[in-house]
Structure formats: structure tokens, C-alpha cells
Amino acid sequence: MAREFPVSRMRNFGIVAHVDAGKTTTSERVLFYTGMSHKIGEVHDGATVTDWMEQERERGITITAAAISCNWSKTDVADRKDRSQMYNFNIIDTPGHIDFTAEVKRSMRVLDGAVVVFDSVAGVEPQSETNWGYADEAGVPRICFINKMDRLGASFEKSYASILDRLSKKAVRIQLPWGAEDNFQGVIDLIKMKAFVFEGEMGTTVRAVEIPEELKADAEKYRAELIERVVEHDDVLMEAYLSGTLPTNEQLMVTLRKAVLANELFPVMTGSALKNIGVQLVLDGVVDYLPAPTDLPPVKGINPKDDSEVTRLPDDSEPFCALAFKLQTDPFVGQLTFFRVYSGVVKAGSYIYNATTGEKERLGRIVRLMADKRTEIEEVYAGEIAAGVGLKEVKTSHTLCDEANPIILEQIKFPEPVVALRVEPKTKGDQERMGVALKKLADEDPTFKVSTDEETMETIIAGMGELHLEILVDRMKREFNVEANVGAPQVAYRETIQREAEAEYKYVKQSGGRGQYGHVKIRIRPMKPLEEGETVKKNITREDHYEFINNIKGGVIPGEFIPAVMKGCKEAMARGFVAGYKMEDISVELFDGSFHDVDSSEIAFKLAAIHAFKEAAAKAGAVLLEPVMKVEVRTPEQFMGDVNGNISSKRGQVEGMGDIGDKKVITAKVPLSEMFGYTNMLRSMTQGRASMMMEFHHYDVVPPNVANEIKKNRGVKDVETEE
């Protein structure tokens, strides 16, 4: 089977936005206009293709990222059925709710571009900022689409100003709206200097007309601004422009494309997906400005044999290399493993090498996806996204490659969970099924963690928010037939230290026969992040939130016992010191000790390390940390004083106030422990007219009086720490 589209005519992009900005409505139009569906599904009818889960259709929100493959011919192509003029799109429709932020994070890692959708009334919202930050981290080129121009209160200019103010000064208008609210009629293209109207069934016919007289002055003013912004990115064009020669439309588009690929400009387009206005021009914009896999630098990775850096070009002739970025349990075929191929070709039925684990597995079948529907294919080529069936040991972030040419790609880093729940099965049958269900759900979602409370032996599940855990418990019930009792939400506290401290412990046990002997001296200190360009030294083992430095000289502790010391310190951190919560961001240095020729063992050194760590933590000012949330409240002005006062009573710090439309916007940082049930409280305080958005921001030290209350609730006596 030959490749249908060359790599240069492929576009892998995501549709991302804050919840309710219209991503899924936009995705449904994309499916309709590209011929992948023959009827437009609406979110409010619960009939969309990309929101296929029962929970998504009931709530009207996107929960899991849905992958779609489709083809597109630009609107100005004479024969739009000519396959030599078509482009292949792999699109991921991502969730907008902060609780499902991992879906956006992992999608950004494997996508080449993104269409960021904004609500024309609300402008930039909290999750828009978070998603923009993920795109910045991944270096993903973007197009902005200001949607919902038909809504009451729609304002293109205010939304555009909020993008410049809150996201990037590099945004630039390439379109203007023709009208707004009930009078929204079409879109004005500032490059072609034409107005576009959308006619026929569902706006399928795109027709170019002259710009209305009353809008010509604005169009000319903003076109001049666009030309100035674009020519800055090409010395030849800039020189010609300064000498009075304007660039042609083709030169403008070529230079704008270069600037977009370099993340130097972000084109801003507009329309209304619900009213079928502007979506086709966004797809044209994807072709014109977002990158093909060949436009990006080759992917870099590490050769596991010698830790040298290797690269792979997006070429079918290169060795096979792919990244698994998502797992999904399918009721019909079992586990689906979504992967992005960076180089080479892989065939169904072949054996692939998992460079992350060092194991080989057979790739039974390959499917191309249309949300929850799938088409079986024989091969996947460089630049494509597909899903594999039959890979049992592959997890999110694992690198799949050719065994003769191994490579490990950079792993996707996910945020830590902040909310926990206790769950217990209702019957013995549920108990057996619950273990299987929780393992599968945790494999699918890296921000979902399952653990056991060592004292009570209860199962604890942790996630990104109350809604996240509510959905997962609901999925356990519907997909795995598990009935469970659920406890109240708990905050995922952490612990850390504030200063450096040393401790020594000698573990000696003699009980007839062979004894136990382990002696360590350790130094602990707060862990510092690596500076840009700094590499980890050979004697340092660095993991997320933990660093172990082996500074043993002259073999005073034999090398075979060092891992046991490292393991002991890690175990002590997991048990916590202040209130039994996991300790983080600690650097442990092993600098001295001794051993016994006969009695020393790994267990003795591990126990010595645990005791030494506890002693050091007592001297190092161990403290409790709590998650602090970034909260944004939008309220009518008359309730502003009440809302502000209420935030202050919750140990919150108001950081800013502003206006969006007729609402006041209050931004604040508030501890998560104070925010449970806040939405209901806010509604009753403001006659149901205020709304609230919240996302994790950082961990901060818990005040002593609150820390004492937490310890009391955990049944922990006050721990004396040395000042």
C-alpha cells in the first residue's frame, strides 16, 4: 500500500480552547466540510462525533481528546475533488476543562500546530492561558480563531486586545468580522482584500464579494498594519517597503507563513462555527500557515546504547520511530495505543521495539480513527497519527522504534494530582473488578493516581479536580460495572524541608548468628532546579522532585549498598514526616559511613538511611505544603464587594480586578482546601449571576494553625523540629 499524501501535504494540528469557547462545534463543522460526516452534530443535542462518551454528551463538555483524520481542498481550488490538490489533516479535539488538562498537554507534544479558539464575548479565559502556555512549552505554531461573533455582546476588538494583553504581543489580525451579533454576515480577508459570505446548506458555498463601503476604511487601515508587521520578518521585503514598494499578496502569505512557523506571529481569524461562518477559511489558514512535518526540525532523542543524541527526519526511508501519547480502553478491541510516527514506516503484524522498556511486542492491527469509530489500515508512514491494537506493555510516553536503530524520545511531563478521594467496593465481586478498572484508568490517564493508605488499607484515588474524579468513578460504574462508595474530596498535601541539615545513623542488630550492620551519614537540602543548559553529574541520580548525590570516597560504603541507601531515603520521603504526606523537592547527599565485612546487608543500609533521613528532616524545618489555585470570578458589579470579602475569608489573596463586557473580573490565589463547594456558595451570593474558573497554580507552605488542624485530623502528634 503506497502513501496517499506526501508529507508536505500533511497537517497535524489540535483544536484547543477554554471550556465553552466552541471547540467541539468547530470540529463538527470541520468534519462536515471535509466530507467525513454528512450531518452536523450539535453539542446541545448531545449528537456530536468528537464528544462520543456518554459522560461528554450528558454534560455538554469534552473529556477525552478525540482524534480525527480527514482531507481538505482549499476553497479557491477549481476542482476540489482533485486528490493532487488535497491535504491530509490529523486533528485532535482537546478538552477545555482544567480537570482534563493532561489531554491538552500530551496532544501538544505530538502535534505540529494548533487552532486556538476564543469566545468573542469572554476573550481570553483561564484555560486559554494554560493551553497557550503548553503550546509555548512545546513550541507549537498557532492560529487564533475568535468564534461566536453572532453572540450578544460579541466584540472582535476586545477579544483581540485580550489576546495581545494576556497571551502574546505577536498576534496579528488577518481578518475582520463583517458585522456582529444578529448582524454578523461574513468575514473580511485583509490579505486578499475581499469579503467572504457563506451560503447554501450549512454555509458550504464560500463566495468572495467586494468589501462593503462602510468597512473599507477599517480594512485598509488594518491591512497597512498587517503589512508592517509581516515585512519585519523579511529583510528584502522590508527594504522594498521602506522605499515605497508594497508586497504582493503571495509575498505577504509566504513571509507570514515563515513567521508563523518560527512562532514570531500568530494570525487571528474570526467567524461563528454555530452559524457556519468562517470555518472553511480557518482550514485554508491551516494549509497556508501551519507546518507540515517537513517544516519542523528533525525530532531529537537519546540512543540508549551510549546516551548519545540522535535525530530522525520525517522521512519514510529513515528507521522507524514513534511516540505513544495516549492509551484508551475500547469495549470491542481492548486497549488502543495512540502513536505519532516521526520517521520510517510500520506495518500491521510486525514486531516493534519499545526502547523505553527494552522489550519487543507484536503490533497486531493498526487503525485510523474518527473519534470512537475506526478504519483498519495496513501501514502508517512518517508524520502520521494512528492507533495500535495488541500492545499490552506500552504506556504513555514510551518510544517505539526499530530495534537495530534504537532511540528514546523525550517523555511527556504531566502535572501532579491535587484532589484525592477514598473509594471502597460495595461487594466482593466489585472488589475484584475495581482493581482491574483502576489499573486500566490509571494507564489511560497519567494524572490519575491510585494508592493504598498503609494504616487503614483503604484505596485512595487522586486526580486534577472534583469533576475529574467524579467522571472516573462514573466510568468505573458504566464501563467496568463496578459499584463503589466514595468518600469526601481530600486535598493532596505535600511536605518539604526549608534548610540544610545533616544526620548520622548506625543500624546494628545482633540476635545470634549473622547480625545486621549499616552506617550512613547524610546531608539533606532543598532541591534546586537545573539551570538552562546544565547537565546532571555522573554521581547524581535525579528524578522528579528527588535528587540523590553519591559522595562516598575510598569505598567506605561498598557500591552494592548505595542503591539501598537511595531507596531507603526515597521510602522515608514517601511516608512523610510532618503529617504522613509525600515529601518532595529534596536533595539527599550520602557523604560518609562504614560497613562490616560479614554483617552488612542491603536491608541494614536501607533501614539506616530511613532513620537518618527522619533525624535530618527534624533538623531541616520540615513543613506541610498545600495546593494553591488560581481563581477567576466573573460577577455583576453590585456583588463585587461580597465576592472580594468572601475570597479574603478563605485565606485568598486578590491579585487583580478588571472588566469583561458588563461583568467585573476578580483574579485571586486561594488554597484548594477552602474551595470545595465554592461554586454553589458563589451562586447563592450573587443570585446565580456569577461564574468561577479555577486551576492549579503552585504549592505553598501551610500556616502553622492550619497545619496543626491537619495533623490533628490525621491523628498525628505534634512533631518537634529543631529550630
XYZ file of C-alpha atoms in Angstrom:
723
model
C 0.000 0.000 0.000
C 1.600 3.273 -1.112
C 1.483 6.538 0.783
C -1.595 8.515 -0.306
C -0.345 12.021 0.590
C 3.264 13.288 0.570
C 4.497 14.534 3.972
C 4.475 18.126 2.679
C 0.679 17.896 2.250
C 0.007 16.722 5.812
C -1.089 18.855 8.749
C -1.227 17.511 12.312
C -2.997 20.068 14.475
C -5.158 20.390 17.569
C -8.241 22.457 18.310
C -7.787 23.906 21.800
C -9.686 26.412 23.950
C -11.247 27.202 27.299
C -14.407 25.220 28.107
C -17.433 26.540 26.166
C -15.493 28.580 23.568
C -16.841 26.350 20.782
C -14.046 23.843 20.031
C -16.310 20.851 19.521
C -18.801 22.874 17.430
C -15.839 23.970 15.268
C -14.614 20.336 14.994
C -18.086 19.202 13.873
C -18.043 21.809 11.060
C -14.583 20.619 10.048
C -15.886 17.036 9.751
C -18.890 18.187 7.718
C -16.962 20.464 5.328
C -14.244 17.830 4.759
C -16.919 15.241 3.910
C -16.205 12.981 6.908
C -19.767 13.343 8.241
C -22.966 14.066 6.320
C -24.820 15.734 9.175
C -23.575 18.334 11.622
C -23.894 17.158 15.225
C -24.603 19.828 17.846
C -23.280 19.861 21.425
C -26.668 20.988 22.797
C -28.355 17.968 21.143
C -25.749 15.518 22.510
C -25.164 14.327 18.943
C -21.557 15.273 18.190
C -18.989 12.903 16.663
C -15.960 14.031 18.692
C -17.794 14.100 22.058
C -18.720 10.428 21.840
C -18.536 9.350 25.508
C -21.856 9.175 27.410
C -20.465 11.494 30.087
C -19.472 14.068 27.425
C -22.906 14.081 25.821
C -24.697 14.347 29.174
C -22.582 17.258 30.391
C -22.013 19.015 27.051
C -18.229 19.189 27.626
C -15.203 17.443 26.109
C -13.495 14.994 28.491
C -11.126 12.999 26.304
C -9.122 14.130 23.276
C -10.690 12.734 20.088
C -8.557 12.041 17.009
C -9.939 12.636 13.507
C -8.364 12.024 10.062
C -9.805 13.877 7.056
C -8.839 15.519 3.754
C -9.237 19.122 2.611
C -9.012 21.086 -0.644
C -8.699 24.849 -0.329
C -11.824 26.885 -1.094
C -10.192 28.620 -4.089
C -9.227 25.364 -5.874
C -11.177 24.914 -9.140
C -11.637 21.127 -8.861
C -11.947 20.381 -5.153
C -12.254 16.634 -5.795
C -8.802 16.502 -7.418
C -6.772 14.443 -4.896
C -3.493 16.012 -6.074
C -4.794 19.313 -4.648
C -5.906 17.822 -1.329
C -4.255 17.977 2.080
C -4.463 15.296 4.767
C -5.445 16.551 8.241
C -4.914 14.678 11.514
C -6.907 16.690 14.057
C -7.202 16.289 17.823
C -10.202 17.952 19.530
C -8.987 18.533 23.099
C -10.916 19.197 26.346
C -11.232 22.773 27.648
C -11.904 21.959 31.308
C -8.884 22.342 33.611
C -9.528 18.912 35.224
C -8.663 17.245 31.884
C -5.594 19.366 31.153
C -3.407 16.249 30.648
C -5.230 15.601 27.353
C -4.092 19.009 26.054
C -0.546 18.582 27.376
C 0.010 15.212 25.678
C -1.675 16.329 22.449
C 0.613 19.387 22.215
C 3.604 17.054 22.418
C 2.722 15.199 19.208
C 1.009 17.931 17.179
C 2.758 20.278 14.762
C 0.282 23.169 15.060
C -2.842 24.352 16.866
C -6.011 26.337 16.216
C -6.785 28.198 19.462
C -10.487 29.074 19.722
C -11.745 32.067 21.739
C -15.265 33.159 22.710
C -15.776 36.645 21.213
C -17.694 37.753 24.346
C -15.315 36.400 27.009
C -11.991 36.817 25.140
C -9.025 35.112 26.814
C -10.136 32.866 29.705
C -8.041 30.998 32.335
C -7.766 27.710 30.440
C -6.896 29.639 27.243
C -3.814 30.891 29.139
C -2.921 27.389 30.389
C -3.255 25.870 26.898
C -1.245 28.732 25.390
C 1.484 28.016 27.952
C 1.536 24.317 26.945
C 1.840 25.359 23.279
C 4.724 27.723 24.188
C 6.487 24.856 26.039
C 6.120 22.579 23.012
C 6.985 25.383 20.524
C 3.764 24.759 18.581
C 2.811 27.338 15.877
C -0.758 28.641 16.302
C -3.683 30.267 14.511
C -6.234 32.133 16.660
C -9.957 31.857 15.836
C -12.264 34.357 17.555
C -15.526 32.380 17.485
C -19.172 33.148 18.378
C -19.271 36.523 16.619
C -23.072 36.059 16.413
C -23.465 36.158 20.225
C -24.996 39.070 22.094
C -22.105 41.185 23.367
C -19.626 39.819 20.777
C -16.602 42.062 20.273
C -13.742 41.114 17.950
C -11.659 44.118 19.036
C -11.987 43.408 22.790
C -11.142 39.726 22.274
C -8.170 40.639 20.055
C -6.972 43.132 22.718
C -7.217 40.404 25.404
C -5.012 38.098 23.254
C -2.380 40.858 22.919
C -2.621 41.686 26.625
C -2.780 38.226 28.223
C -1.167 35.844 25.715
C 1.186 37.395 23.164
C 2.002 40.698 21.505
C 2.832 38.649 18.388
C -0.852 38.150 17.481
C -1.843 39.892 14.227
C -5.265 40.317 12.554
C -5.547 38.768 9.092
C -9.350 39.007 9.074
C -12.079 41.373 10.305
C -15.703 40.480 11.072
C -18.435 41.812 8.795
C -20.950 42.898 11.426
C -21.536 41.379 14.876
C -24.286 39.764 16.983
C -27.516 39.473 14.881
C -25.881 41.440 12.032
C -22.882 39.091 11.650
C -22.785 38.316 7.906
C -19.303 37.212 6.945
C -15.553 37.738 7.112
C -13.203 40.295 5.525
C -9.808 38.943 4.416
C -7.085 41.587 4.895
C -4.618 39.850 2.547
C -6.945 39.299 -0.439
C -8.964 42.451 0.463
C -12.222 40.634 -0.218
C -15.299 39.947 1.898
C -16.484 36.329 2.134
C -20.056 35.145 2.613
C -21.148 31.562 3.335
C -24.253 30.359 1.501
C -26.146 27.178 0.671
C -26.792 24.264 3.012
C -24.803 24.797 6.241
C -22.712 27.537 4.598
C -20.958 25.117 2.224
C -20.661 27.649 -0.619
C -17.959 30.234 0.075
C -18.329 33.322 -2.121
C -15.945 36.282 -2.386
C -17.598 39.714 -2.736
C -16.402 43.322 -2.604
C -15.808 44.808 0.850
C -18.821 46.991 1.851
C -18.127 50.743 1.576
C -18.654 51.360 5.311
C -15.896 48.838 6.183
C -13.320 49.779 3.513
C -11.534 52.406 5.649
C -11.089 49.953 8.548
C -9.941 47.198 6.176
C -7.309 49.454 4.580
C -6.092 50.699 7.982
C -5.669 47.171 9.382
C -4.171 45.813 6.130
C -1.469 48.511 6.373
C -0.815 47.409 9.971
C -0.646 43.741 8.853
C 1.857 44.577 6.063
C 4.081 46.458 8.540
C 4.031 43.513 10.973
C 4.795 40.936 8.243
C 7.594 42.726 6.321
C 9.600 43.000 9.568
C 10.331 39.278 9.102
C 11.980 39.560 5.677
C 14.892 41.953 5.013
C 14.266 42.156 1.230
C 10.549 42.937 1.661
C 11.357 45.414 4.435
C 13.813 47.288 2.226
C 11.349 47.396 -0.680
C 8.543 48.536 1.649
C 10.662 51.379 3.070
C 11.375 52.535 -0.488
C 7.636 52.633 -1.233
C 7.010 49.202 -2.881
C 4.153 47.205 -1.311
C 4.496 43.392 -1.217
C 2.230 41.247 -3.402
C -0.403 39.045 -1.727
C 1.732 35.965 -2.471
C 4.827 37.553 -0.862
C 2.727 38.507 2.170
C 1.453 34.933 2.599
C 4.894 33.321 2.119
C 6.525 35.669 4.654
C 3.628 35.333 7.115
C 3.957 31.533 6.880
C 7.701 31.743 7.713
C 6.952 33.974 10.721
C 4.175 31.624 11.961
C 6.459 28.557 11.653
C 9.086 30.401 13.731
C 6.433 31.349 16.356
C 7.082 35.023 15.563
C 3.492 35.803 14.520
C 0.091 34.301 15.383
C -2.590 35.074 12.728
C -6.011 35.986 14.156
C -9.132 34.894 12.216
C -12.808 35.182 13.100
C -16.258 33.688 12.489
C -19.104 31.745 14.065
C -18.916 27.956 13.920
C -22.555 27.616 15.064
C -23.757 29.914 12.241
C -21.432 28.194 9.712
C -19.390 31.327 9.011
C -15.601 31.334 8.674
C -14.647 27.715 9.444
C -13.589 26.853 5.858
C -11.264 29.868 5.808
C -9.659 28.632 9.046
C -8.971 25.301 7.270
C -7.433 27.261 4.384
C -5.345 29.074 7.030
C -4.162 25.706 8.405
C -2.893 24.801 4.905
C -1.334 28.241 4.304
C 0.300 28.892 7.676
C 0.584 25.811 9.919
C 3.546 23.455 9.392
C 3.808 20.141 7.614
C 6.072 17.636 9.436
C 8.815 18.565 6.924
C 8.703 22.232 8.009
C 9.853 21.386 11.528
C 13.345 20.494 12.821
C 14.057 16.733 12.928
C 12.980 15.075 16.174
C 15.789 14.535 18.711
C 16.270 11.633 21.088
C 18.860 9.625 23.007
C 20.487 6.400 21.827
C 20.023 4.082 24.869
C 23.206 2.158 23.970
C 25.611 5.040 24.553
C 23.442 8.044 25.643
C 24.458 9.972 22.509
C 21.994 12.355 20.844
C 20.361 11.111 17.638
C 17.888 12.722 15.230
C 15.203 11.378 12.920
C 13.912 13.134 9.788
C 10.201 12.927 8.849
C 11.027 10.549 6.010
C 9.724 7.057 5.163
C 13.267 5.855 4.361
C 14.540 6.651 7.900
C 14.458 3.991 10.681
C 11.025 3.665 12.328
C 10.460 5.912 15.372
C 7.163 6.794 17.098
C 5.894 8.127 20.436
C 2.930 6.542 22.253
C 0.989 9.502 23.631
C -2.367 8.088 24.753
C -3.989 4.826 25.817
C -7.718 4.198 25.513
C -9.782 1.182 26.563
C -12.083 0.129 23.744
C -15.012 -2.216 24.521
C -14.598 -4.044 21.194
C -10.847 -4.360 20.562
C -9.325 -3.915 24.050
C -6.577 -1.363 24.578
C -5.834 1.155 21.832
C -2.378 2.781 21.848
C -2.326 6.132 20.030
C 1.063 6.908 18.497
C 2.649 9.576 16.304
C 5.169 8.320 13.729
C 8.141 10.684 13.456
C 10.144 8.662 10.924
C 10.015 5.444 8.922
C 7.090 3.096 8.263
C 5.397 0.462 10.436
C 3.195 -2.402 9.199
C 0.367 -4.206 10.982
C 1.529 -7.595 12.277
C 5.175 -6.535 12.636
C 7.251 -6.621 15.834
C 8.254 -3.270 17.279
C 10.866 -2.433 19.877
C 9.883 -0.440 22.967
C 13.131 1.489 23.618
C 11.838 2.786 26.982
C 11.429 -0.723 28.466
C 13.808 -2.661 26.190
C 11.078 -5.164 25.198
C 9.655 -6.285 21.839
C 5.943 -6.566 21.129
C 3.801 -7.521 18.157
C 1.657 -4.754 16.714
C -1.421 -6.839 15.866
C -3.543 -4.298 13.993
C -3.392 -0.601 13.109
C -6.487 1.607 12.963
C -7.113 5.156 11.775
C -9.545 6.989 13.986
C -12.694 9.012 13.620
C -13.389 9.697 17.325
C -14.930 6.366 18.536
C -15.079 4.793 15.023
C -12.074 3.225 13.347
C -10.830 2.091 9.935
C -8.281 -0.706 9.735
C -5.120 0.118 7.743
C -2.035 -1.880 6.751
C 0.742 0.688 7.225
C 1.469 4.010 8.894
C 4.018 6.401 7.394
C 6.242 9.204 8.714
C 4.241 12.167 10.004
C 1.010 10.208 10.553
C -1.029 9.554 13.701
C -2.761 6.204 14.240
C -3.648 3.704 16.972
C -2.276 0.223 17.537
C -4.133 -2.843 18.823
C -2.365 -5.598 20.749
C 0.370 -3.624 22.552
C -0.008 -4.758 26.156
C 3.120 -3.335 27.816
C 3.302 0.072 26.099
C 2.449 3.054 28.328
C 2.040 6.786 27.678
C 5.367 8.437 26.685
C 7.062 5.175 25.616
C 9.167 5.328 22.442
C 8.520 2.676 19.765
C 11.275 2.133 17.221
C 13.387 -0.143 15.054
C 15.478 -2.452 17.300
C 18.585 -2.050 15.125
C 18.390 1.752 15.438
C 17.106 2.446 18.970
C 16.100 5.934 20.118
C 14.346 7.250 23.241
C 12.329 10.440 22.725
C 11.780 12.973 25.490
C 8.968 11.895 27.807
C 5.792 13.931 28.350
C 5.719 15.510 31.820
C 2.302 15.680 33.474
C 1.067 17.821 36.395
C 0.676 16.134 39.797
C -2.857 15.381 41.142
C -4.246 17.841 43.718
C -7.511 16.226 44.903
C -7.936 12.757 46.439
C -10.904 10.509 47.317
C -11.293 7.300 49.294
C -13.164 4.575 47.372
C -14.346 1.188 48.541
C -16.152 -1.529 46.561
C -19.725 -2.303 47.605
C -19.471 -6.101 47.204
C -16.772 -8.772 46.939
C -17.429 -9.013 43.183
C -16.925 -5.256 42.877
C -13.619 -5.564 44.748
C -12.101 -7.834 42.114
C -13.403 -5.722 39.226
C -12.334 -2.456 40.879
C -8.644 -3.402 40.847
C -8.762 -4.109 37.097
C -10.777 -0.945 36.390
C -8.477 1.351 38.386
C -5.363 -0.074 36.688
C -6.821 0.482 33.216
C -7.989 4.017 34.051
C -4.589 4.900 35.577
C -2.807 3.562 32.465
C -5.042 5.764 30.289
C -4.654 8.922 32.377
C -1.217 9.830 33.803
C -2.776 12.498 36.094
C -4.916 9.825 37.791
C -3.047 8.069 40.625
C -4.141 5.079 42.729
C -2.582 4.261 46.118
C -3.351 2.448 49.361
C -3.408 4.093 52.797
C -0.923 1.923 54.739
C -2.705 2.455 58.064
C -6.346 1.889 57.047
C -5.656 -0.180 53.874
C -8.241 1.943 52.043
C -7.891 2.664 48.323
C -7.208 6.330 47.535
C -7.651 7.807 44.059
C -6.165 11.200 43.204
C -6.769 13.499 40.234
C -6.835 17.062 38.942
C -10.185 18.098 40.442
C -13.594 17.036 41.753
C -15.082 16.710 38.239
C -12.093 14.621 37.066
C -12.628 12.080 39.877
C -16.427 12.156 39.511
C -16.075 11.226 35.808
C -13.604 8.411 36.596
C -15.894 6.917 39.294
C -18.784 7.158 36.788
C -16.659 5.382 34.144
C -15.854 2.605 36.653
C -19.588 2.070 37.081
C -20.584 2.222 33.389
C -17.619 0.693 31.585
C -16.387 -1.805 34.189
C -19.628 -2.499 36.103
C -18.061 -1.519 39.465
C -20.283 -0.106 42.236
C -18.257 1.856 44.811
C -18.796 4.011 47.899
C -16.929 7.294 47.608
C -15.600 9.485 50.425
C -15.471 13.287 50.526
C -12.773 15.023 48.416
C -9.430 15.475 50.187
C -6.586 17.846 49.390
C -3.359 16.249 48.128
C -0.963 17.901 50.604
C 2.810 17.552 50.232
C 5.760 18.052 52.560
C 9.218 19.528 52.073
C 12.167 20.984 54.023
C 13.298 24.596 54.362
C 17.016 24.326 55.062
C 20.072 22.070 55.011
C 20.669 19.503 57.765
C 22.934 16.513 58.484
C 22.266 13.247 60.302
C 24.121 10.026 61.091
C 22.607 6.656 61.905
C 24.206 3.328 62.720
C 21.865 0.364 62.385
C 23.278 -2.531 64.414
C 21.346 -5.689 65.254
C 22.783 -8.807 66.874
C 20.448 -11.733 67.603
C 22.579 -14.838 67.370
C 24.082 -15.942 64.092
C 24.704 -13.301 61.443
C 23.935 -9.730 62.552
C 22.928 -6.588 60.665
C 25.176 -3.556 60.237
C 24.625 -0.378 58.245
C 26.112 3.050 58.977
C 25.357 6.208 56.954
C 25.959 9.947 57.187
C 23.645 12.018 55.007
C 23.052 15.681 54.271
C 19.657 16.886 53.019
C 18.803 20.256 51.492
C 16.029 21.813 49.369
C 16.440 20.640 45.761
C 17.284 23.312 43.199
C 16.006 23.130 39.607
C 18.604 22.638 36.873
C 19.823 25.852 35.219
C 19.303 26.135 31.459
C 21.927 24.018 29.712
C 23.068 22.386 32.999
C 23.510 18.602 32.870
C 23.282 16.054 35.691
C 26.690 14.908 37.003
C 27.604 11.220 36.981
C 27.401 10.797 40.769
C 23.890 12.288 40.904
C 20.625 10.421 40.308
C 17.856 12.890 39.570
C 14.143 12.086 39.408
C 11.018 14.245 39.613
C 11.149 16.066 42.980
C 14.085 13.939 44.307
C 17.863 14.005 43.902
C 20.423 11.573 45.317
C 24.138 12.508 45.405
C 26.680 9.737 45.952
C 29.739 11.394 47.514
C 31.287 8.270 49.004
C 35.080 8.297 48.672
C 37.555 5.453 49.098
C 34.901 2.719 49.272
C 33.885 3.415 52.902
C 30.488 2.068 51.791
C 30.716 -0.588 49.027
C 28.969 0.302 45.742
C 26.431 -2.525 46.048
C 24.894 -0.895 49.168
C 24.490 2.628 47.679
C 21.179 1.839 45.859
C 19.757 0.559 49.170
C 20.560 3.914 50.842
C 18.935 5.758 47.952
C 15.870 3.500 48.184
C 15.629 3.983 51.962
C 15.661 7.786 51.671
C 13.040 7.626 48.933
C 10.847 5.371 51.087
C 11.180 7.753 54.059
C 10.108 10.641 51.781
C 7.050 8.670 50.635
C 5.990 8.124 54.276
C 6.325 11.824 55.080
C 7.464 13.409 58.309
C 5.057 16.168 59.395
C 1.650 14.555 58.751
C 2.334 11.442 56.679
C 2.162 13.133 53.255
C 4.719 12.535 50.493
C 7.844 14.718 50.725
C 9.122 16.454 47.585
C 11.935 18.617 46.177
C 14.641 17.230 48.460
C 18.283 16.620 47.593
C 19.971 13.850 49.639
C 23.759 13.607 49.761
C 25.406 10.447 51.118
C 28.896 11.560 52.155
C 30.187 9.050 54.742
C 29.501 5.842 56.670
C 31.024 2.451 57.359
C 30.353 -1.247 56.797
C 31.063 -4.639 58.302
C 32.651 -7.389 56.193
C 30.181 -10.040 57.376
C 27.129 -8.308 58.865
C 26.467 -5.549 56.348
C 23.486 -6.066 54.020
C 21.228 -4.073 51.744
C 18.359 -4.156 54.263
C 20.631 -2.843 57.035
C 21.747 0.125 54.914
C 18.182 0.790 53.800
C 16.955 0.911 57.428
C 19.920 3.080 58.442
C 19.011 5.509 55.618
C 15.341 5.676 56.711
C 16.318 6.526 60.329
C 18.994 9.011 59.235
C 16.548 10.751 56.905
C 13.966 11.123 59.696
C 16.576 12.658 62.005
C 17.751 15.050 59.284
C 14.171 16.073 58.430
C 13.578 17.020 62.091
C 16.504 19.442 61.900
C 15.740 20.752 58.392
C 12.488 22.559 59.229
C 10.056 20.120 57.592
C 6.795 21.838 56.624
C 3.437 20.969 55.116
C 2.606 22.282 51.604
C -0.862 22.840 50.135
C -2.020 23.356 46.531
C -2.915 26.981 45.818
C -5.367 27.595 42.979
C -5.579 30.460 40.523
C -9.223 31.549 40.709
C -11.062 33.868 38.328
C -14.566 35.069 39.258
C -16.803 36.982 36.836
C -19.591 38.826 38.659
C -22.013 41.741 38.193
C -20.603 44.893 39.816
C -23.168 45.037 42.665
C -21.856 41.753 44.127
C -18.160 42.613 43.834
C -17.700 43.643 47.479
C -19.323 40.424 48.764
C -17.215 38.246 46.447
C -13.984 40.037 47.435
C -14.766 39.706 51.138
C -15.604 36.037 50.744
C -12.306 35.342 48.929
C -10.362 37.087 51.732
C -12.186 34.969 54.350
C -10.893 31.861 52.539
C -7.231 32.823 53.033
C -7.293 34.110 49.444
C -5.244 36.954 48.002
C -6.980 39.120 45.412
C -4.398 39.926 42.729
C -6.325 41.936 40.181
C -9.656 43.307 39.024
C -10.823 44.143 35.519
C -13.802 44.262 33.170
C -15.055 41.880 30.505
C -18.296 43.044 28.871
C -20.731 44.033 31.614
C -19.025 41.849 34.250
C -16.249 42.558 36.763
C -13.394 40.051 36.755
C -11.591 39.226 40.016
C -8.398 37.142 39.892
C -7.054 35.637 43.109
C -4.874 32.883 44.563
C -6.787 30.702 47.072
C -5.805 27.431 48.853
C -7.652 24.451 47.355
C -8.821 23.294 50.811
C -11.013 26.413 51.017
C -12.581 25.962 47.563
C -14.686 22.786 47.906
C -18.345 23.664 47.264
C -17.432 27.243 46.335
C -19.464 27.261 43.097
C -22.756 26.743 44.986
C -21.786 29.385 47.560
C -20.962 31.865 44.781
C -24.297 31.256 43.050
C -26.302 31.884 46.243
C -24.229 35.033 46.986
C -24.835 36.538 43.511
C -28.389 35.337 42.654
C -26.816 32.795 40.282
C -25.287 35.522 38.089
C -21.551 34.970 38.784
C -19.295 32.274 37.358
C -15.987 30.889 38.569
C -12.980 29.195 36.941
C -10.140 27.580 38.858
C -6.830 25.896 38.022
C -3.806 24.683 39.974
C -1.068 27.306 40.303
C 1.578 26.216 42.840
C 2.261 24.578 46.214
C 2.789 26.869 49.224
C 3.626 26.423 52.933
C 0.565 25.821 55.132
C 0.225 28.361 58.017
C 1.061 26.797 61.446
C -2.505 26.975 62.847
C -3.934 25.228 59.748
C -1.065 22.684 59.755
C -1.852 21.772 63.382
C -5.509 21.191 62.463
C -4.485 18.940 59.549
C -2.143 16.940 61.834
C -4.897 16.569 64.434
C -7.316 15.259 61.780
C -4.655 12.771 60.642
C -4.115 11.613 64.224
C -0.505 12.848 64.196
C 1.002 14.240 67.392
C 2.998 17.457 67.088
C 6.435 16.622 65.765
C 9.215 18.589 67.367
C 11.582 20.092 64.845
C 14.830 21.773 65.756
C 14.832 25.495 65.067
